[in-house]
Coordinates of C-alpha atoms and ligand atoms in Angstrom, one line a residue:
X13 CA 21.0 116.9 186.7
X14 CA 22.0 114.0 188.9
X15 CA 21.3 111.6 186.0
X16 CA 23.3 113.7 183.6
X17 CA 26.3 113.7 186.0
X18 CA 26.1 110.0 186.3
X19 CA 26.0 109.7 182.5
X20 CA 29.0 112.0 182.2
X21 CA 31.0 110.0 184.6
X22 CA 30.1 106.8 182.8
X23 CA 31.1 108.2 179.5
X24 CA 34.4 109.5 180.7
X25 CA 35.4 106.3 182.6
X26 CA 34.2 104.4 179.6
X27 CA 36.6 106.4 177.4
X28 CA 39.5 106.0 179.9
X29 CA 38.8 102.3 180.1
X30 CA 39.1 101.9 176.4
X31 CA 42.6 103.4 176.6
X32 CA 43.5 101.5 179.7
X33 CA 42.8 98.4 177.7
X34 CA 46.0 99.1 175.9
X35 CA 48.1 99.6 179.1
X36 CA 50.0 96.8 180.8
X37 CA 48.7 95.8 184.3
X38 CA 50.8 96.5 187.4
X39 CA 53.3 93.8 187.9
X40 CA 53.3 92.7 184.2
X41 CA 56.9 92.0 183.2
X42 CA 58.3 93.3 179.9
X43 CA 61.6 92.4 178.2
X44 CA 63.4 90.6 175.5
X45 CA 64.7 87.1 174.8
X46 CA 67.6 85.2 173.2
X47 CA 69.2 81.7 173.3
X48 CA 72.7 80.5 173.9
X49 CA 73.6 78.8 170.6
X50 CA 72.0 81.7 168.6
X51 CA 74.0 84.5 170.2
X52 CA 77.0 83.4 172.3
X53 CA 79.7 82.2 169.9
X54 CA 82.7 81.0 171.8
X55 CA 81.9 77.6 170.6
X56 CA 85.1 76.0 171.9
X57 CA 86.2 78.7 174.3
X58 CA 87.5 78.0 177.8
X59 CA 86.6 74.3 178.0
X60 CA 83.2 74.3 176.4
X61 CA 82.2 70.9 175.0
X62 CA 80.7 70.3 171.6
X63 CA 77.0 70.3 171.2
X64 CA 74.7 69.0 168.5
X65 CA 74.5 72.4 166.7
X66 CA 78.3 72.6 166.6
X67 CA 78.3 69.2 165.0
X68 CA 75.5 69.9 162.5
X69 CA 77.0 73.2 161.3
X70 CA 80.5 71.8 161.1
X71 CA 79.8 68.4 159.6
X72 CA 76.8 69.1 157.5
X73 CA 77.1 72.8 156.5
X74 CA 74.8 72.3 153.5
X75 CA 71.8 71.9 155.9
X76 CA 72.1 75.6 156.8
X77 CA 70.8 78.1 154.2
X78 CA 73.9 80.3 154.1
X79 CA 76.3 77.5 155.3
X80 CA 76.9 79.6 158.4
X81 CA 77.6 78.5 162.0
X82 CA 77.1 79.8 165.5
X83 CA 80.9 79.7 166.1
X84 CA 81.0 83.4 166.7
X85 CA 77.4 84.5 166.2
X86 CA 76.8 87.8 168.1
X87 CA 79.9 87.0 170.2
X88 CA 77.8 87.5 173.3
X89 CA 80.2 85.2 175.1
X90 CA 82.6 88.3 175.0
X91 CA 80.1 91.1 174.4
X92 CA 77.4 90.2 177.1
X93 CA 77.9 93.7 178.7
X94 CA 76.7 95.2 175.4
X95 CA 73.5 93.1 175.5
X96 CA 72.9 94.2 179.2
X97 CA 73.3 97.8 178.1
X98 CA 70.8 97.4 175.3
X99 CA 68.3 95.9 177.7
X100 CA 69.0 98.7 180.3
X101 CA 68.5 101.4 177.6
X102 CA 65.2 99.8 176.5
X103 CA 63.9 99.8 180.0
X104 CA 63.5 96.0 180.0
X105 CA 62.5 94.5 183.4
X106 CA 63.5 91.0 182.4
X107 CA 65.9 89.2 180.1
X108 CA 65.2 85.7 178.9
X109 CA 68.3 83.8 177.9
X110 CA 69.4 80.2 177.9
X111 CA 72.4 78.3 179.3
X112 CA 74.6 76.3 177.1
X113 CA 74.7 72.8 178.7
X114 CA 78.0 71.9 177.1
X115 CA 79.6 75.2 178.4
X116 CA 78.7 74.1 182.0
X117 CA 79.1 70.3 181.6
X118 CA 81.4 69.7 178.5
X119 CA 80.5 66.1 178.3
X120 CA 76.9 66.4 179.4
X121 CA 77.3 64.7 182.8
X122 CA 77.7 66.4 186.2
X123 CA 80.9 64.7 187.1
X124 CA 82.9 67.3 185.2
X125 CA 82.0 71.0 185.7
X126 CA 83.6 73.7 183.6
X127 CA 84.3 76.5 186.0
X128 CA 84.7 79.0 183.1
X129 CA 81.2 78.3 182.0
X130 CA 79.9 78.9 185.6
X131 CA 81.9 82.2 185.7
X132 CA 80.4 83.4 182.4
X133 CA 76.8 83.0 183.5
X134 CA 77.6 84.5 186.9
X135 CA 79.0 87.6 185.2
X136 CA 75.9 87.9 183.0
X137 CA 73.5 87.3 185.8
X138 CA 75.2 89.8 188.1
X139 CA 75.4 92.4 185.4
X140 CA 71.7 92.1 184.8
X141 CA 70.8 92.4 188.5
X142 CA 73.1 95.3 188.9
X143 CA 71.2 97.0 186.1
X144 CA 67.8 96.2 187.6
X145 CA 67.0 93.5 185.1
X146 CA 65.6 90.1 186.3
X147 CA 67.0 87.0 184.6
X148 CA 64.7 84.4 183.2
X149 CA 66.8 81.3 182.4
X150 CA 65.9 78.5 179.9
X151 CA 67.7 75.4 181.1
X152 CA 67.5 73.8 177.6
X153 CA 67.2 75.7 174.3
X154 CA 68.2 73.0 171.8
X155 CA 72.0 72.7 172.2
X156 CA 72.4 69.2 173.6
X157 CA 75.9 68.1 174.4
X158 CA 77.2 65.9 171.6
X159 CA 78.2 63.2 174.2
X160 CA 74.6 62.8 175.1
X161 CA 73.5 62.6 171.5
X162 CA 76.2 59.8 171.1
X163 CA 74.1 57.9 173.6
X164 CA 71.0 58.3 171.4
X165 CA 69.9 61.8 172.5
X166 CA 66.3 62.6 173.6
X167 CA 64.8 59.3 172.5
X168 CA 67.0 57.7 175.3
X169 CA 65.0 58.1 178.5
X170 CA 68.1 58.2 180.7
X171 CA 68.4 61.8 179.5
X172 CA 65.5 62.6 181.9
X173 CA 68.0 61.8 184.7
X174 CA 71.0 63.5 183.1
X175 CA 68.9 66.7 182.5
X176 CA 67.8 66.7 186.2
X177 CA 71.5 66.4 187.2
X178 CA 72.4 69.3 184.9
X179 CA 69.6 71.4 186.3
X180 CA 70.8 70.8 189.8
X181 CA 74.2 72.3 188.9
X182 CA 72.4 75.4 187.7
X183 CA 70.2 75.7 190.8
X184 CA 73.2 75.3 193.0
X185 CA 75.3 77.9 191.2
X186 CA 72.7 80.4 190.1
X187 CA 69.5 79.8 192.0
X188 CA 70.3 82.3 194.7
X189 CA 69.8 85.0 192.1
X190 CA 67.7 83.4 189.3
X191 CA 64.0 83.1 190.3
X192 CA 62.4 82.3 187.0
X193 CA 63.3 79.0 185.3
X194 CA 62.1 77.4 182.1
X195 CA 62.9 73.7 181.8
X196 CA 62.6 73.4 178.0
X197 CA 62.1 75.6 175.0
X198 CA 59.7 74.4 172.3
X199 CA 60.1 70.6 172.5
X200 CA 57.6 70.5 169.6
X201 CA 60.4 71.8 167.4
X202 CA 63.4 70.0 168.8
X203 CA 61.6 66.7 168.7
X204 CA 61.6 67.4 164.9
X205 CA 65.4 66.8 165.1
X206 CA 64.5 63.1 165.2
X207 CA 62.2 63.2 162.1
X208 CA 64.4 64.0 159.1
X209 CA 68.0 63.9 158.1
X210 CA 67.5 67.3 156.5
X211 CA 66.1 69.0 159.6
X212 CA 67.1 70.5 162.9
X213 CA 70.0 69.0 164.9
X214 CA 70.7 66.2 165.4
X215 CA 69.0 65.7 162.1
X216 CA 68.1 62.0 162.4
X217 CA 65.5 60.3 160.3
X218 CA 63.2 58.4 162.6
X219 CA 59.8 60.1 162.1
X220 CA 56.7 58.9 164.0
X221 CA 59.0 57.1 166.5
X222 CA 62.0 59.2 167.6
X223 CA 59.8 62.3 168.0
X224 CA 57.3 60.5 170.3
X225 CA 60.2 58.9 172.3
X226 CA 61.5 62.5 172.7
X227 CA 58.2 63.7 174.0
X228 CA 58.2 61.1 176.8
X229 CA 61.8 61.8 177.9
X230 CA 61.1 65.6 177.9
X231 CA 58.0 65.2 180.0
X232 CA 59.7 63.0 182.6
X233 CA 62.8 65.3 182.6
X234 CA 60.6 68.3 183.1
X235 CA 58.8 66.7 186.0
X236 CA 62.2 65.4 187.5
X237 CA 63.5 69.0 187.5
X238 CA 60.3 70.4 189.0
X239 CA 60.2 67.9 191.8
X240 CA 63.9 68.0 192.5
X241 CA 63.7 71.8 192.8
X242 CA 60.8 71.5 195.2
X243 CA 62.7 68.9 197.3
X244 CA 66.1 70.5 197.3
X245 CA 65.9 74.2 196.6
X246 CA 62.4 75.8 196.5
X247 CA 62.1 76.5 200.2
X248 CA 65.3 78.5 200.3
X249 CA 65.4 79.9 196.8
X250 CA 61.7 80.6 196.3
X251 CA 61.8 80.5 192.5
X252 CA 59.3 79.5 189.9
X253 CA 59.5 76.9 187.2
X254 CA 57.7 76.6 183.9
X255 CA 58.0 75.1 180.5
X256 CA 57.9 77.1 177.2
X257 CA 55.6 75.6 174.5
X258 CA 55.2 76.8 171.0
X259 CA 51.7 76.9 169.6
X260 CA 49.9 78.2 166.5
X261 CA 46.3 79.2 166.1
X262 CA 44.4 76.9 163.8
X263 CA 41.4 78.5 162.1
X264 CA 39.0 75.9 160.6
X265 CA 38.6 76.5 156.9
X266 CA 34.9 76.0 157.4
X267 CA 33.0 75.1 160.6
X268 CA 33.1 71.5 159.4
X269 CA 36.8 71.5 160.2
X270 CA 36.5 72.5 163.8
X271 CA 37.6 69.1 164.9
X272 CA 40.6 69.1 162.5
X273 CA 41.9 72.2 164.2
X274 CA 41.1 70.8 167.7
X275 CA 43.2 67.7 166.7
X276 CA 46.0 70.0 165.5
X277 CA 46.1 71.8 168.8
X278 CA 46.2 68.5 170.7
X279 CA 49.0 67.0 168.5
X280 CA 51.1 70.2 168.5
X281 CA 50.5 71.7 172.0
X282 CA 48.5 69.2 173.9
X283 CA 51.1 66.5 173.5
X284 CA 53.2 68.5 176.0
X285 CA 50.7 70.7 177.7
X286 CA 47.9 68.1 178.5
X287 CA 50.2 65.9 180.7
X288 CA 51.4 68.9 182.7
X289 CA 48.5 71.5 182.8
X290 CA 45.3 69.5 182.9
X291 CA 43.7 67.8 186.0
X292 CA 43.4 64.6 184.0
X293 CA 47.0 64.5 182.9
X294 CA 48.5 62.1 180.3
X295 CA 48.7 62.6 176.6
X296 CA 45.4 63.9 175.0
X297 CA 43.1 61.0 174.3
X298 CA 42.9 61.9 170.6
X299 CA 46.7 61.5 170.3
X300 CA 46.7 58.1 172.1
X301 CA 43.8 56.8 170.0
X302 CA 45.1 57.9 166.7
X303 CA 48.7 56.9 167.1
X304 CA 47.7 53.5 168.5
X305 CA 45.3 52.9 165.6
X306 CA 47.8 54.0 163.0
X307 CA 50.6 51.9 164.5
X308 CA 48.4 48.9 164.4
X309 CA 47.3 49.5 160.8
X310 CA 50.9 50.0 159.8
X311 CA 51.9 46.6 161.2
X312 CA 53.5 47.6 164.5
X313 CA 52.9 45.2 167.4
X314 CA 53.6 47.9 169.9
X315 CA 52.2 51.5 169.5
X316 CA 54.7 54.0 168.4
X317 CA 53.5 56.3 171.2
X318 CA 55.4 55.1 174.3
X319 CA 52.8 55.3 177.1
X320 CA 53.1 57.0 180.4
X321 CA 52.4 54.7 183.4
X322 CA 49.8 55.9 185.8
X323 CA 52.6 56.7 188.2
X324 CA 54.3 58.9 185.6
X325 CA 51.0 60.6 184.7
X326 CA 50.5 61.6 188.4
X327 CA 54.2 62.6 188.7
X328 CA 54.0 64.9 185.6
X329 CA 50.6 66.4 186.4
X330 CA 50.7 69.9 187.9
X331 CA 54.5 70.4 187.6
X332 CA 54.3 74.1 186.8
X333 CA 54.3 77.5 188.3
X334 CA 53.6 79.2 185.0
X335 CA 52.9 78.4 181.3
X336 CA 55.6 79.7 179.0
X337 CA 54.0 80.5 175.6
X338 CA 55.8 81.1 172.3
X339 CA 53.5 82.5 169.7
X340 CA 54.1 83.8 166.2
X341 CA 51.4 82.9 163.6
X342 CA 48.3 81.1 162.5
X343 CA 47.2 78.5 160.0
X344 CA 43.9 77.5 158.4
X345 CA 43.1 73.8 159.0
X346 CA 41.2 71.0 157.3
X347 CA 41.1 67.2 157.3
X348 CA 43.6 65.4 155.3
X349 CA 46.2 62.7 155.2
X350 CA 49.8 64.0 154.8
X351 CA 53.2 62.9 155.8
X352 CA 55.1 59.7 155.3
X353 CA 54.3 56.3 156.9
X354 CA 54.8 56.5 159.8
X355 CA 54.8 60.2 160.9
X356 CA 53.2 62.5 163.4
X357 CA 51.7 64.5 160.5
X358 CA 49.9 61.4 159.3
X359 CA 48.8 60.5 162.8
X360 CA 47.3 64.0 163.2
X361 CA 45.3 63.9 160.0
X362 CA 45.1 67.7 159.7
X363 CA 46.4 69.8 156.8
X364 CA 47.3 73.4 157.5
X365 CA 47.9 76.2 155.1
X366 CA 48.2 80.0 155.3
X367 CA 45.8 82.5 153.9
X368 CA 47.7 84.3 151.0
X369 CA 46.1 87.5 152.2
X370 CA 48.0 87.4 155.5
X371 CA 51.1 89.7 155.3
X372 CA 54.4 87.8 154.9
X373 CA 57.7 87.9 156.8
X374 CA 61.1 86.6 155.8
X375 CA 60.2 83.2 157.2
X376 CA 58.2 80.8 155.1
X377 CA 56.1 79.7 158.1
X378 CA 55.4 83.2 159.6
X379 CA 52.6 85.4 158.4
X380 CA 51.2 88.3 160.4
X381 CA 47.9 87.3 162.0
X382 CA 47.5 89.5 165.2
X383 CA 43.9 88.4 166.0
X384 CA 45.0 84.8 166.2
X385 CA 47.1 85.7 169.3
X386 CA 44.0 86.6 171.3
X387 CA 42.3 83.4 170.2
X388 CA 45.2 81.2 171.1
X389 CA 45.6 82.9 174.5
X390 CA 41.9 82.2 175.1
X391 CA 42.2 78.6 173.9
X392 CA 45.1 78.0 176.4
X393 CA 43.3 79.7 179.3
X394 CA 40.1 77.6 178.7
X395 CA 41.9 74.3 178.1
X396 CA 44.3 74.5 181.0
X397 CA 42.3 76.3 183.7
X398 CA 43.6 79.9 183.2
X399 CA 47.2 79.3 184.4
X400 CA 49.6 82.3 184.6
X401 CA 50.9 82.7 181.1
X402 CA 54.3 84.2 180.4
X403 CA 54.7 85.0 176.7
X404 CA 58.3 84.0 176.3
X405 CA 58.6 84.6 172.6
X406 CA 56.8 86.7 170.0
X407 CA 58.4 88.4 167.0
X408 CA 58.8 89.0 163.3
X409 CA 61.5 88.3 160.7
X410 CA 62.7 90.4 157.8
X411 CA 65.9 90.5 155.7
X412 CA 67.4 93.4 157.6
X413 CA 67.5 97.2 157.7
X414 CA 67.0 99.7 160.5
X415 CA 63.6 101.1 159.3
X416 CA 61.7 97.9 160.2
X417 CA 58.2 99.3 159.9
X418 CA 56.6 95.8 159.5
X419 CA 58.2 94.7 162.7
X420 CA 56.9 97.7 164.5
X421 CA 53.4 97.0 163.2
X422 CA 53.8 93.3 164.2
X423 CA 54.7 94.1 167.8
X424 CA 52.1 96.8 168.3
X425 CA 49.3 94.8 166.7
X426 CA 50.1 91.6 168.6
X427 CA 50.5 93.4 171.9
X428 CA 47.1 95.0 171.4
X429 CA 45.5 91.6 170.9
X430 CA 47.3 90.3 174.0
X431 CA 46.0 93.3 176.0
X432 CA 42.5 92.6 174.8
X433 CA 42.9 89.0 176.0
X434 CA 44.0 90.3 179.4
X435 CA 41.6 93.2 180.0
X436 CA 38.5 92.0 178.1
X437 CA 38.7 88.2 178.2
X438 CA 40.4 87.9 181.6
X439 CA 43.3 85.7 180.4
X440 CA 46.0 85.6 183.1
X441 CA 49.1 86.9 181.1
X442 CA 51.9 87.9 183.5
X443 CA 54.8 88.8 181.2
X444 CA 56.2 89.2 177.7
X445 CA 59.6 88.9 176.2
X446 CA 60.1 90.0 172.6
X447 CA 62.0 87.6 170.2
X448 CA 64.6 88.8 169.8
X449 CA 66.9 91.3 171.5
X450 CA 69.5 91.1 168.7
X451 CA 69.7 89.6 165.2
X452 CA 71.1 86.1 165.6
X453 CA 71.8 82.6 164.1
X454 CA 68.3 81.5 163.1
X455 CA 69.1 77.7 163.0
X456 CA 68.8 76.2 159.5
X457 CA 68.1 79.7 158.1
X458 CA 71.5 80.9 159.4
X459 CA 71.8 84.7 159.3
X460 CA 69.4 85.1 156.3
X461 CA 66.3 85.8 158.5
X462 CA 66.6 88.6 161.1
X463 CA 64.4 88.7 164.2
X464 CA 66.3 91.3 166.3
X465 CA 65.1 94.7 167.4
X466 CA 68.8 95.6 167.4
X467 CA 70.7 95.0 164.2
X468 CA 74.0 93.2 164.4
X469 CA 76.7 93.6 161.7
X470 CA 78.0 90.1 161.3
X471 CA 80.7 91.3 158.9
X472 CA 82.3 93.4 161.5
X473 CA 84.5 91.4 164.0
X474 CA 83.3 93.7 166.8
X475 CA 79.7 92.8 166.1
X476 CA 78.3 96.3 166.6
X477 CA 74.6 96.5 167.7
X478 CA 72.4 99.3 166.3
X479 CA 68.8 100.0 167.3
X480 CA 66.1 99.5 164.7
X481 CA 62.9 101.5 164.7
X482 CA 61.3 98.6 166.6
X483 CA 63.9 98.9 169.4
X484 CA 62.8 102.5 169.7
X485 CA 59.1 101.7 169.8
X486 CA 59.7 98.9 172.3
X487 CA 61.7 101.3 174.5
X488 CA 58.7 103.7 174.4
X489 CA 56.3 100.9 175.3
X490 CA 58.5 99.5 178.1
X491 CA 58.8 102.9 179.6
X492 CA 55.2 104.2 179.3
X493 CA 53.8 100.7 179.9
X494 CA 51.2 101.2 177.2
X495 CA 50.7 101.1 173.4
X496 CA 51.4 104.6 172.2
X497 CA 48.3 106.4 171.0
X498 CA 49.5 106.7 167.4
X499 CA 49.1 102.9 167.1
X500 CA 45.5 102.9 168.4
X501 CA 42.8 103.4 165.8
Ligands
NAG615 C1 60.4 104.1 157.0 O1 59.7 103.4 156.1 C2 58.4 103.9 155.9 C3 57.6 103.1 155.0 O2 58.2 101.9 154.5 C4 58.4 105.4 155.5 O3 57.1 105.9 155.4 C5 59.2 106.1 156.5 O4 59.4 107.5 156.1 C6 60.6 105.5 156.7 N1 61.2 106.2 157.8 C7 62.5 106.5 157.8 C8 63.1 107.2 159.0 O5 63.2 106.3 156.8

């Protein structure tokens, strides 16, 4: 009898546990994300300066799929209260948005502050807090002031100091209310702005050189901001600082290609994460060795990878309170030499492709691979000593429409894998913001690819927002704090 009772208890708690596995832990933060250039509009409003995306879209419109711009975008510069209402209605606890550097410092430098820009973000931050939504602020999400690009942009290491000065203005003005800060969003992608004259802003063709120079400036800038906050603000403001890094799962085509995928991780993620999140610090050794060797073979006297001094290595190491993770999709990896001479692709020596059986999205690079999310979370936890991970982006693109069944499936399946990583594998995930709150300007794809859970009508000057099915499901998830039973098999 006793034995049976014990068994019964075990069975019932076992059943409950299986369902608890699809519930969010206490304290886990849920919300949605956007970025300044993609939503704000107001490109020349009230003293804002020109940034590199204004320049690209105005001067080289042919680089954008539909020749569109972010001049108006979602008009969140005027309609930010609408966005706050959407978040409130969803039950979002956090909103991740970015600050437009040129709106605050029109010429990039801190000698000239645009008060209208400060006022705009004060209004947004205060409205969020009044509605019980905590702001998470990205300091840099790709919209570099043009004046700083005129000085060479990210390959110029003086930008590490200018970025620190810009961040100080933000901490001074907003740090009393903003407690979660992200220094950079996806340097892996914006370093690509220095690898091709057909790519992202500033669209400059210096592959294998400008991108590595960018990585050094970004790492030093990140560390400058982190240390400056510790020295000047942390004691009083008590905020947390992290960096948001994009990564992809790489599944070896066969076990023979395990190393090819490991290399891929180190060249894509490790180049930024290894210096910050490992005890050893510095660039991953495989990156240093391969870029040095290729540089030599290509006839360069000096390696194309600008080295970090041992002082810089120590200065950068450990400069984080959390790991911001953007995750969308996976690739299959194998050995192979691709990319021009020189290029980071060639240095990496890994070819990636996608399984044609994986469901597609509207984006050429994004297929639906939920199980890869759990694997990538585990890879990061293992490689970097299980840091607190904040999933700052995850989402799905389509061509529009309110009945976005595929997006609903994407969110629920990916969240289930994340919850397995948390409850079964012990990965320390602390929050999740869906990309994106509203349809917006998707960089070189313009408005052709939609990532929003709210639809925005870009033909209507008042830019009305309408919930898609996915907004309704996220609302349910944010309010019940679990994956609804109908999505569990
Ligand atoms: C949405 O689309 C799915 C399949 O694409 C369909 O089964 C469902 O009935 C649609 N729902 C609405 C409200 O139209």
